[in-house]
mmCIF file of C-alpha atoms in Angstrom:
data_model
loop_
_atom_site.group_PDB
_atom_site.id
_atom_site.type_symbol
_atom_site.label_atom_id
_atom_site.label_comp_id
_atom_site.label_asym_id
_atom_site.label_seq_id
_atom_site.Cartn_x
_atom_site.Cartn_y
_atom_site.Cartn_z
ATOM 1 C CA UNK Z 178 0.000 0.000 0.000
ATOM 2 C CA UNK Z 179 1.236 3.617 -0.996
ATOM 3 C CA UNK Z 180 0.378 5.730 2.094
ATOM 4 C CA UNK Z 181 -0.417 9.133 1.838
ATOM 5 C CA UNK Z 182 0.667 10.435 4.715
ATOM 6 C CA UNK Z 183 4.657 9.225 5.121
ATOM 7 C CA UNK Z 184 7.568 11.034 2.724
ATOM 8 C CA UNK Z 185 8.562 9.526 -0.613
ATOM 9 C CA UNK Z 186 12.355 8.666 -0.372
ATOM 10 C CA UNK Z 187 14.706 8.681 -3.399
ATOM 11 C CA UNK Z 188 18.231 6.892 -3.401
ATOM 12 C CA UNK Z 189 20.233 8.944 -5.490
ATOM 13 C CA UNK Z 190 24.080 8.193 -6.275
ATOM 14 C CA UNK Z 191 26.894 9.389 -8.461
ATOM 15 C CA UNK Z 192 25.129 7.164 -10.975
ATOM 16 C CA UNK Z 193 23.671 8.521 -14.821
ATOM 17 C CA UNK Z 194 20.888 7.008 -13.009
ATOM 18 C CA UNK Z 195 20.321 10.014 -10.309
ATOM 19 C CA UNK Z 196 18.487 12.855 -12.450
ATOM 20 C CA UNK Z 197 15.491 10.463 -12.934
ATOM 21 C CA UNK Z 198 15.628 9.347 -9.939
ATOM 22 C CA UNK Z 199 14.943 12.973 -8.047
ATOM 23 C CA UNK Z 200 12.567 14.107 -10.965
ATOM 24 C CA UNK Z 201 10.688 10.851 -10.426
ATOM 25 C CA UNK Z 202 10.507 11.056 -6.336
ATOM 26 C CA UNK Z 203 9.432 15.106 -6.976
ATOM 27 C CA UNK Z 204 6.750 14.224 -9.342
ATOM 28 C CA UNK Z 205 5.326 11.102 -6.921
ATOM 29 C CA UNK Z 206 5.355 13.955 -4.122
ATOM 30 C CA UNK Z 207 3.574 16.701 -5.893
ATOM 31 C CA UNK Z 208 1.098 13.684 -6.584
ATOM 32 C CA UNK Z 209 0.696 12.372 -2.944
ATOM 33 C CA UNK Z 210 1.307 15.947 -1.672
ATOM 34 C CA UNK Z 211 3.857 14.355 0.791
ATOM 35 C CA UNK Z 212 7.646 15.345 1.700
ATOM 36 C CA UNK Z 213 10.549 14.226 -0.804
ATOM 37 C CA UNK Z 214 14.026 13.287 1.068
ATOM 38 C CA UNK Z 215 17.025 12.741 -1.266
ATOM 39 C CA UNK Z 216 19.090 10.345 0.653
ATOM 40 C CA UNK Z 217 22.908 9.905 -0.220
ATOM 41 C CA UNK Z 218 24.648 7.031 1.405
ATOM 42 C CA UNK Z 219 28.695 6.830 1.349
ATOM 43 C CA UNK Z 220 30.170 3.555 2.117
ATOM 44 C CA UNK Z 221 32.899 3.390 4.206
ATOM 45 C CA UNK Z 222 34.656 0.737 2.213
ATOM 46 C CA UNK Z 223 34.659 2.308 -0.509
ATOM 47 C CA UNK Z 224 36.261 5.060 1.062
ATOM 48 C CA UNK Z 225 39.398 2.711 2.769
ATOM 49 C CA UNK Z 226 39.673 0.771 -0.402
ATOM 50 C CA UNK Z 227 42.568 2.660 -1.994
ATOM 51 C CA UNK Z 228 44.640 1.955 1.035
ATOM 52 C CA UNK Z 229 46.947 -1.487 0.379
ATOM 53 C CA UNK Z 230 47.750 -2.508 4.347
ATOM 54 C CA UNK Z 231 51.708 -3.591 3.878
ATOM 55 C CA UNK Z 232 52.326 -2.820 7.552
ATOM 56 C CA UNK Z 233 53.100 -6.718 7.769
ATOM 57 C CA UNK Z 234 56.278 -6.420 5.796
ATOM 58 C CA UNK Z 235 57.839 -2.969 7.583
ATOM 59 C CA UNK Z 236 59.402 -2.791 11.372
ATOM 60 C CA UNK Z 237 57.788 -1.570 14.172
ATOM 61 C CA UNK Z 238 58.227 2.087 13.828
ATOM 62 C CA UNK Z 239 57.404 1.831 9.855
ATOM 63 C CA UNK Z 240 54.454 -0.040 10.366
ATOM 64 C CA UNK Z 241 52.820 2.683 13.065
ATOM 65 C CA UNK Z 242 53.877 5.908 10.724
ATOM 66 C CA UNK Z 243 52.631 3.806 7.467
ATOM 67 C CA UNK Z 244 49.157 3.290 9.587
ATOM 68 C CA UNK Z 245 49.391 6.804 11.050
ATOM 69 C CA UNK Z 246 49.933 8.001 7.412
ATOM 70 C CA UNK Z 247 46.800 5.429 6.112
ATOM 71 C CA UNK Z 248 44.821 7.231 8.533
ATOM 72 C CA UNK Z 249 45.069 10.669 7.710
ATOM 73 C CA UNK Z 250 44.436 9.819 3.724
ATOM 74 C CA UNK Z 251 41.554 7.720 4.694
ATOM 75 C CA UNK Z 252 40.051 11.214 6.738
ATOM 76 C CA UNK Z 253 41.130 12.972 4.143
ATOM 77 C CA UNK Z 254 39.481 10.790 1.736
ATOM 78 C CA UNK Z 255 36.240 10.679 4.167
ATOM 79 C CA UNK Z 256 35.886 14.592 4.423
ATOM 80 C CA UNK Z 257 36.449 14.723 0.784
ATOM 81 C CA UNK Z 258 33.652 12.877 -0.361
ATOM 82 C CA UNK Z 259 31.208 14.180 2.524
ATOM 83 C CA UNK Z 260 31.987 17.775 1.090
ATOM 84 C CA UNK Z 261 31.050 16.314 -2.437
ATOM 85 C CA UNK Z 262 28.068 14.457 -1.057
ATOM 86 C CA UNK Z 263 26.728 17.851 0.393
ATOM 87 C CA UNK Z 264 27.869 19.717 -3.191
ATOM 88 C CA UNK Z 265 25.890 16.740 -4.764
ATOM 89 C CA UNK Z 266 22.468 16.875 -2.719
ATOM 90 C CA UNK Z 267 22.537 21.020 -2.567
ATOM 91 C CA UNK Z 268 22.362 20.514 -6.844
ATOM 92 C CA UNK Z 269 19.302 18.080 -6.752
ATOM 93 C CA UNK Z 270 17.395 19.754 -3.698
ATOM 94 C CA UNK Z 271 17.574 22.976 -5.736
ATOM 95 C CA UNK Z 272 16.432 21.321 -9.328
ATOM 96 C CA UNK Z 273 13.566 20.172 -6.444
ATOM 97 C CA UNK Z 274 13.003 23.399 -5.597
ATOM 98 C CA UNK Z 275 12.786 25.375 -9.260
ATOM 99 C CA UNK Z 276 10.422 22.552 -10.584
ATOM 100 C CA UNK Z 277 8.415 24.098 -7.689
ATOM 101 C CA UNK Z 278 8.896 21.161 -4.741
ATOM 102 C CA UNK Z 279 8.538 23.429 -1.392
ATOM 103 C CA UNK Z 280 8.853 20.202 0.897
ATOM 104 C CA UNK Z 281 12.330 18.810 0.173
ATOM 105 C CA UNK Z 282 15.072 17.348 2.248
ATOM 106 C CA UNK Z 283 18.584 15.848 1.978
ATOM 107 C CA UNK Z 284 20.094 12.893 4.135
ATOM 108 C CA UNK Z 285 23.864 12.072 4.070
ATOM 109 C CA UNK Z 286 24.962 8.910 5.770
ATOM 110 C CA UNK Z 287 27.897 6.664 6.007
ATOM 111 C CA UNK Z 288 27.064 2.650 5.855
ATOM 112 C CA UNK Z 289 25.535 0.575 3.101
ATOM 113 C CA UNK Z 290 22.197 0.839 1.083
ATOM 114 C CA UNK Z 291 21.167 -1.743 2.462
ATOM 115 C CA UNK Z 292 21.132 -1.275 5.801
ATOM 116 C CA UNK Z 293 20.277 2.570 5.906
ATOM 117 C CA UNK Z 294 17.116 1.877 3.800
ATOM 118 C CA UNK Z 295 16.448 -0.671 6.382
ATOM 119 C CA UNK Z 296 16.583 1.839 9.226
ATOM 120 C CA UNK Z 297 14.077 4.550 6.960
ATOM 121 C CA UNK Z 298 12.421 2.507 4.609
ATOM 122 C CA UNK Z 299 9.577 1.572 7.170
ATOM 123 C CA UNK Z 300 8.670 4.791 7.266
ATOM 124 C CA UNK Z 301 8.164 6.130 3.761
ATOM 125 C CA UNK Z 302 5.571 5.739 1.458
ATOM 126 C CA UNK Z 303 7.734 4.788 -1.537
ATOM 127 C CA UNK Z 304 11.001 4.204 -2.264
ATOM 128 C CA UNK Z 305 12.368 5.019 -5.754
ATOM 129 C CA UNK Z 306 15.844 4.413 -6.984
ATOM 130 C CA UNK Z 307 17.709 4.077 -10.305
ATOM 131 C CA UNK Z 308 17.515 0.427 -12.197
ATOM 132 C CA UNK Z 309 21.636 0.549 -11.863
ATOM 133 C CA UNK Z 310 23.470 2.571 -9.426
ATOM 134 C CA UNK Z 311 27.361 4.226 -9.558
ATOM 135 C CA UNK Z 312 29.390 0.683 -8.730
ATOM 136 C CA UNK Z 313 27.387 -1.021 -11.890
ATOM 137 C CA UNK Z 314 29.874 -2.075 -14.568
ATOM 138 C CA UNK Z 315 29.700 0.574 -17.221
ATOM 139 C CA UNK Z 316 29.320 -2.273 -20.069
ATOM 140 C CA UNK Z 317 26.053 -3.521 -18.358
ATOM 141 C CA UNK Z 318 23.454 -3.806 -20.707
ATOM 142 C CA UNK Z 319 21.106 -1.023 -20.490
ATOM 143 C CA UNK Z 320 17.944 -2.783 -19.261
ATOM 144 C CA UNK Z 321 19.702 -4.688 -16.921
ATOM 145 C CA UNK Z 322 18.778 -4.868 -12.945
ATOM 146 C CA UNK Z 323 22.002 -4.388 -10.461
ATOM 147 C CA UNK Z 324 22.087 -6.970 -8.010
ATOM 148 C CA UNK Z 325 21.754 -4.716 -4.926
ATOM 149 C CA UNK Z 326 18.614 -2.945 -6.552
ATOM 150 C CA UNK Z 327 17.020 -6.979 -7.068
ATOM 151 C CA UNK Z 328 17.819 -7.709 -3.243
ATOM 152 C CA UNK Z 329 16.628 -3.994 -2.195
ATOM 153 C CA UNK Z 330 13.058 -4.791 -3.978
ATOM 154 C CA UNK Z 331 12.869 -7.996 -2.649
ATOM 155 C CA UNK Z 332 13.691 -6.814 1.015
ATOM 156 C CA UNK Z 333 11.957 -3.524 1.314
ATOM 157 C CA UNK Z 334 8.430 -2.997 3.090
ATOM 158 C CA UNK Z 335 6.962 -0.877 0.713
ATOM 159 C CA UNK Z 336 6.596 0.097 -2.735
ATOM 160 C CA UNK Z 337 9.440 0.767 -5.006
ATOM 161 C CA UNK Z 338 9.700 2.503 -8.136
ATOM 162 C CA UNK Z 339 12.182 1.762 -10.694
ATOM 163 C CA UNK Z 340 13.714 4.448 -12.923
ATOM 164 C CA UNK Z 341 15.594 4.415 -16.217
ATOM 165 C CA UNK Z 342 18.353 6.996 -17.100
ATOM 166 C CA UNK Z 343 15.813 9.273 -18.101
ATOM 167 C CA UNK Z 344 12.270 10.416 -16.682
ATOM 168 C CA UNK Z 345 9.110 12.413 -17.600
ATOM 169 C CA UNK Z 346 5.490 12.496 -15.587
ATOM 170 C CA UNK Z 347 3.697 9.553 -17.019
ATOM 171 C CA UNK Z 348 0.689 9.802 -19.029
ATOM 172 C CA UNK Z 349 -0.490 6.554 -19.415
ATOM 173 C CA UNK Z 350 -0.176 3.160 -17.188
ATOM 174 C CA UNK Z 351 0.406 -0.677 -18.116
ATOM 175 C CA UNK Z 352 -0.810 -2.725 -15.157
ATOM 176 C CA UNK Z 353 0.871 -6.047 -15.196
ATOM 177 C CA UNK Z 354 -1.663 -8.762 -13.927
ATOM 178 C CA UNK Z 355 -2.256 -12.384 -13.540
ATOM 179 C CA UNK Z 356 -4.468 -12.850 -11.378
ATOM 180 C CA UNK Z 357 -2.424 -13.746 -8.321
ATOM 181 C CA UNK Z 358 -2.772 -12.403 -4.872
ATOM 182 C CA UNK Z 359 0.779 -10.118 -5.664
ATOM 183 C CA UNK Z 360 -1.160 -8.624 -8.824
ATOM 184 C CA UNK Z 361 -4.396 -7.949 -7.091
ATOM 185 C CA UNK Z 362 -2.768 -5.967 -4.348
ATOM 186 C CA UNK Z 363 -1.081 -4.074 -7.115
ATOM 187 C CA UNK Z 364 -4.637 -3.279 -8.404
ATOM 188 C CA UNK Z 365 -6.357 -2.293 -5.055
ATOM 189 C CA UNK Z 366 -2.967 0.049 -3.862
ATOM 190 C CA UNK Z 367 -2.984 1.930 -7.278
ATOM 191 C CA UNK Z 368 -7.317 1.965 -6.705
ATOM 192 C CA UNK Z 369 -6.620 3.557 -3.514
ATOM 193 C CA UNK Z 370 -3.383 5.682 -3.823
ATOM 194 C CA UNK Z 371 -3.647 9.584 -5.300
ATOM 195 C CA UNK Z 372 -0.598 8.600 -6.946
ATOM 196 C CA UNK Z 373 -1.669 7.656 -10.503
ATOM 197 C CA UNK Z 374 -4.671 9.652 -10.354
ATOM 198 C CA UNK Z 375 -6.343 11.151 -13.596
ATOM 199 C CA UNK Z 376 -4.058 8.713 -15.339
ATOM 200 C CA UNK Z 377 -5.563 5.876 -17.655
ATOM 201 C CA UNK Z 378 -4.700 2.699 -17.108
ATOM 202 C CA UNK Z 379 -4.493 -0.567 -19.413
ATOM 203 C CA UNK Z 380 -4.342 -3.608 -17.460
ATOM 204 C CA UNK Z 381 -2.725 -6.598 -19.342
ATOM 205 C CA UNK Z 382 -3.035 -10.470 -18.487
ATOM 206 C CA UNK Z 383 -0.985 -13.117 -20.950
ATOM 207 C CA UNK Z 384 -0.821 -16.478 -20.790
ATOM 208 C CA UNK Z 385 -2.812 -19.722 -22.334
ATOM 209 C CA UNK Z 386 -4.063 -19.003 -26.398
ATOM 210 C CA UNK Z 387 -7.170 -17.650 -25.235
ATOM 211 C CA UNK Z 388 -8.661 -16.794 -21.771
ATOM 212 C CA UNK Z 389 -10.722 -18.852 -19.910
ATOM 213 C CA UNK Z 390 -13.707 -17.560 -17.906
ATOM 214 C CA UNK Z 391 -11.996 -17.141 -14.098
ATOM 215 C CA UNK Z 392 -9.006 -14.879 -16.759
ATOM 216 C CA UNK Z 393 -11.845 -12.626 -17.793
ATOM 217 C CA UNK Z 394 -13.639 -12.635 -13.879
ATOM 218 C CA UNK Z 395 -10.167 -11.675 -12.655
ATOM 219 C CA UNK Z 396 -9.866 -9.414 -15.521
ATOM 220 C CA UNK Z 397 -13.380 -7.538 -15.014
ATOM 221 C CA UNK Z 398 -12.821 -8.009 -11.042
ATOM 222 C CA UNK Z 399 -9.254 -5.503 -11.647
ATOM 223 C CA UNK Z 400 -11.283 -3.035 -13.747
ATOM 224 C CA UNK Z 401 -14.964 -2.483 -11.972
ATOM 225 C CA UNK Z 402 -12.421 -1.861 -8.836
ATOM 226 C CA UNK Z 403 -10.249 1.064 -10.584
ATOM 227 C CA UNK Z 404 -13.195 2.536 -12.164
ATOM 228 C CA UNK Z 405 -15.150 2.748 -8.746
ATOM 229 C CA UNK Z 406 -11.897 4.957 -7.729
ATOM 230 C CA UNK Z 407 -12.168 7.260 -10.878
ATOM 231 C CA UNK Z 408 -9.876 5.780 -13.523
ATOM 232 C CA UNK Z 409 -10.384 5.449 -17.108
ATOM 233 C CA UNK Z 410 -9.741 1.669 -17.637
ATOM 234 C CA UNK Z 411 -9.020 -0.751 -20.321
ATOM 235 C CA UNK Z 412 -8.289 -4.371 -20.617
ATOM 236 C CA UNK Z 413 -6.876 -6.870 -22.845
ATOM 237 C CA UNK Z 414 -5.807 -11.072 -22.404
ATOM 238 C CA UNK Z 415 -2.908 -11.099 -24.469
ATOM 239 C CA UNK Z 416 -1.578 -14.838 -25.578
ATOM 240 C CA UNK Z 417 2.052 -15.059 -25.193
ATOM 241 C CA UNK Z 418 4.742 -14.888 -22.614
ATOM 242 C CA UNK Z 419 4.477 -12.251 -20.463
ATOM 243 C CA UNK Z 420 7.714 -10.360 -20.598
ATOM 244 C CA UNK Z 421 6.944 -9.888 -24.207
ATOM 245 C CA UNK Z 422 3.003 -9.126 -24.023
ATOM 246 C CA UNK Z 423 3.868 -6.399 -21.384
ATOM 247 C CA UNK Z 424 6.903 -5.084 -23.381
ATOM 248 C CA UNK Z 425 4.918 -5.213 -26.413
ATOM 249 C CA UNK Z 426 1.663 -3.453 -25.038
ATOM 250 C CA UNK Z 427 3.916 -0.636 -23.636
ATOM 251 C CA UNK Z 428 4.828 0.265 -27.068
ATOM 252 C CA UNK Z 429 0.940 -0.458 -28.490
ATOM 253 C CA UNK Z 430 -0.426 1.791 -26.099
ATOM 254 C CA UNK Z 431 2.254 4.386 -25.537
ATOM 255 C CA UNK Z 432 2.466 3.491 -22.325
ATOM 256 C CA UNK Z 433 5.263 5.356 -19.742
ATOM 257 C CA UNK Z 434 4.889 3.531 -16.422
ATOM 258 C CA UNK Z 435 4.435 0.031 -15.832
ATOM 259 C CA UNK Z 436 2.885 -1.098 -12.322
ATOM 260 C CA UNK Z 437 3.427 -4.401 -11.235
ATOM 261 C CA UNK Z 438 3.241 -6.723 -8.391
ATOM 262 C CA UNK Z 439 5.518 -8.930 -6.093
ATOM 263 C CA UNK Z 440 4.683 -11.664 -3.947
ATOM 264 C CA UNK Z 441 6.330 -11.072 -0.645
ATOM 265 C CA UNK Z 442 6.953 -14.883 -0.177
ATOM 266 C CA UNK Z 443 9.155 -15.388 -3.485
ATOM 267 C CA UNK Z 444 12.200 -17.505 -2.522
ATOM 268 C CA UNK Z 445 15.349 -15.297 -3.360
ATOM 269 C CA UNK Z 446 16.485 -17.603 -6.267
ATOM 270 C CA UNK Z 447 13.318 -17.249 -8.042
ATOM 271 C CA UNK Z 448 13.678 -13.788 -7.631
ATOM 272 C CA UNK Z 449 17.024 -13.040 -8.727
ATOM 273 C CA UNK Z 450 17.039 -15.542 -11.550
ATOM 274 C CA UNK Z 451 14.571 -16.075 -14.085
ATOM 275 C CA UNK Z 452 11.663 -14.680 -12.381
ATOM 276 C CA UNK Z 453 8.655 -13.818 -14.319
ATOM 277 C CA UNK Z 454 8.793 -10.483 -12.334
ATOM 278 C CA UNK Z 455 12.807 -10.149 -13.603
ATOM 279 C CA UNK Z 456 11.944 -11.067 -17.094
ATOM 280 C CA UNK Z 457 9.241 -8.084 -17.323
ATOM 281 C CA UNK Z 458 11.671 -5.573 -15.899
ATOM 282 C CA UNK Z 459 14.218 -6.223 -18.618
ATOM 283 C CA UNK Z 460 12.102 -6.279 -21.033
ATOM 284 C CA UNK Z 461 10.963 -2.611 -20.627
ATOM 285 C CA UNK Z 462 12.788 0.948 -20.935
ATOM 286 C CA UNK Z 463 10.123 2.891 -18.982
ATOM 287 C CA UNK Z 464 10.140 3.609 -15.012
ATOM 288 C CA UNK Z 465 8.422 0.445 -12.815
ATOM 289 C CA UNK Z 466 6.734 0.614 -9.751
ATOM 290 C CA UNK Z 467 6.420 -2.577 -8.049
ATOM 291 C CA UNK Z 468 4.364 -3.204 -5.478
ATOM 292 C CA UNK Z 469 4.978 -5.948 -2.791
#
């Protein structure tokens, strides 16, 4: 469930992936009418990498100035990329603020993604972040998922939204459905969330060469809901798999935001590889949110 109450929280990095991230966490908050925090995190082992340790082949004296020495460059190091952190955050928070976003905030911290979206996650409405972040390989195909961002989703207690390199308010929404119980909470927390509102929305089930008659009562069930709530609502049972009916209907309909759900109870390895859920996200360009 999107709650409308709590502040949207965007992960933004050195990345080419950070410019869609804050336009996309400044457009969900103008929607929800809810804070926007652009949280930084600096890893401290990234920061003490550069330092080799060869204190075990020096004497005594060596091996205390060497670590003395180690220390001061890993400070230095530390207050260097804090100052470029802050340098970093004061750029997005004022984009924020002249695409008119009043409620804005920036959060530096040292420690992993991981961990610090552990600690704040609980307490946001959404979380959005970049498909790749700034330690993917550069040679990474381009609709590829990083492995942190697949554990992040899989982990966090509320919605996430996906970005690509590049974002603009959407104007149109696939819904991704089979059916399932992950699928029909997807439905009911976009039926009851102000975040999509005013925005139509196709809702797409693939499978068998035609649909039976519980695929068209799931079907109708997913559109009488959204259409109580306001939306303009259309649906289609596409034959196929589904990574390429929902990549393919994106295009058909000129989709730009694909909504999707997750079962909470996936096993990791069926996340991470070969997923159904994996398979749609590469096989779309536009920004995801996936709902768990």
């Amino acid at each position: 469930m999107i709650t409308n109450n709590q502040k949207i929280l965007a992960c933004v990095d050195q990345s080419d992936h950070t410019d869609s991230v804050a336009l996309a966490a400044t457009w969900a908050g103008r929607q929800l009418a809810v804070p926007v925090e652009l949280l930084h995190v600096l890893d401290r082992h990234l920061e003490t990498a550069q330092s080799d340790d060869r204190s075990g082949t020096l004497g005594v004296d060596a091996q205390e100035a060497l670590l003395a020495n180690l220390s001061k460059e890993d400070a230095s190091r530390s207050k260097m990329a804090r100052e470029q952190g802050r340098l970093f955050l004061a750029r997005l928070r004022q984009q924020a603020l002249d695409a008119g976003v009043a409620n804005i905030d920036v959060r530096q911290r040292h420690g992993t993604v991981a961990g610090t979206l552990a600690d704040l996650a609980p307490s946001a409405s959404m979380v959005v972040m970049g498909r790749r972040g700034e330690r993917t390989a550069a040679n990474t195909p381009t609709r590829d998922i990083s492995r942190t961002v697949a554990e992040l989703i899989r982990t966090l207690p509320c919605p996430v939204m996906l970005t690509p390199v590049a974002f603009t308010p959407p104007t149109k929404v696939v819904l991704a459905f089979d059916g399932r119980s992950a699928a029909r909470e997807a439905v009911r927390t976009v039926a009851s969330s102000a975040l999509l509102t005013g925005l139509p929305i196709h809702v797409v089930m693939s499978g068998a060469p035609s649909a039976n008659a519980d695929d068209n009562k799931q079907l109708s069930w997913a559109q009488a809901l959204l259409q109580e709530q306001g939306f303009s609502v259309s649906t289609a049972f596409v034959p196929g798999q589904a990574a390429d009916v929902i990549a393919k209907q994106i295009g058909e309909q000129g989709a730009d935001l694909l909504v999707m759900g997750v079962n909470t109870h996936s096993p990791l390895r069926q996340w991470l590889f070969g997923s159904k859920g994996t398979d749609i996200l590469r096989s779309v360009d536009v920004p995801t949110l996936i709902v768990r």
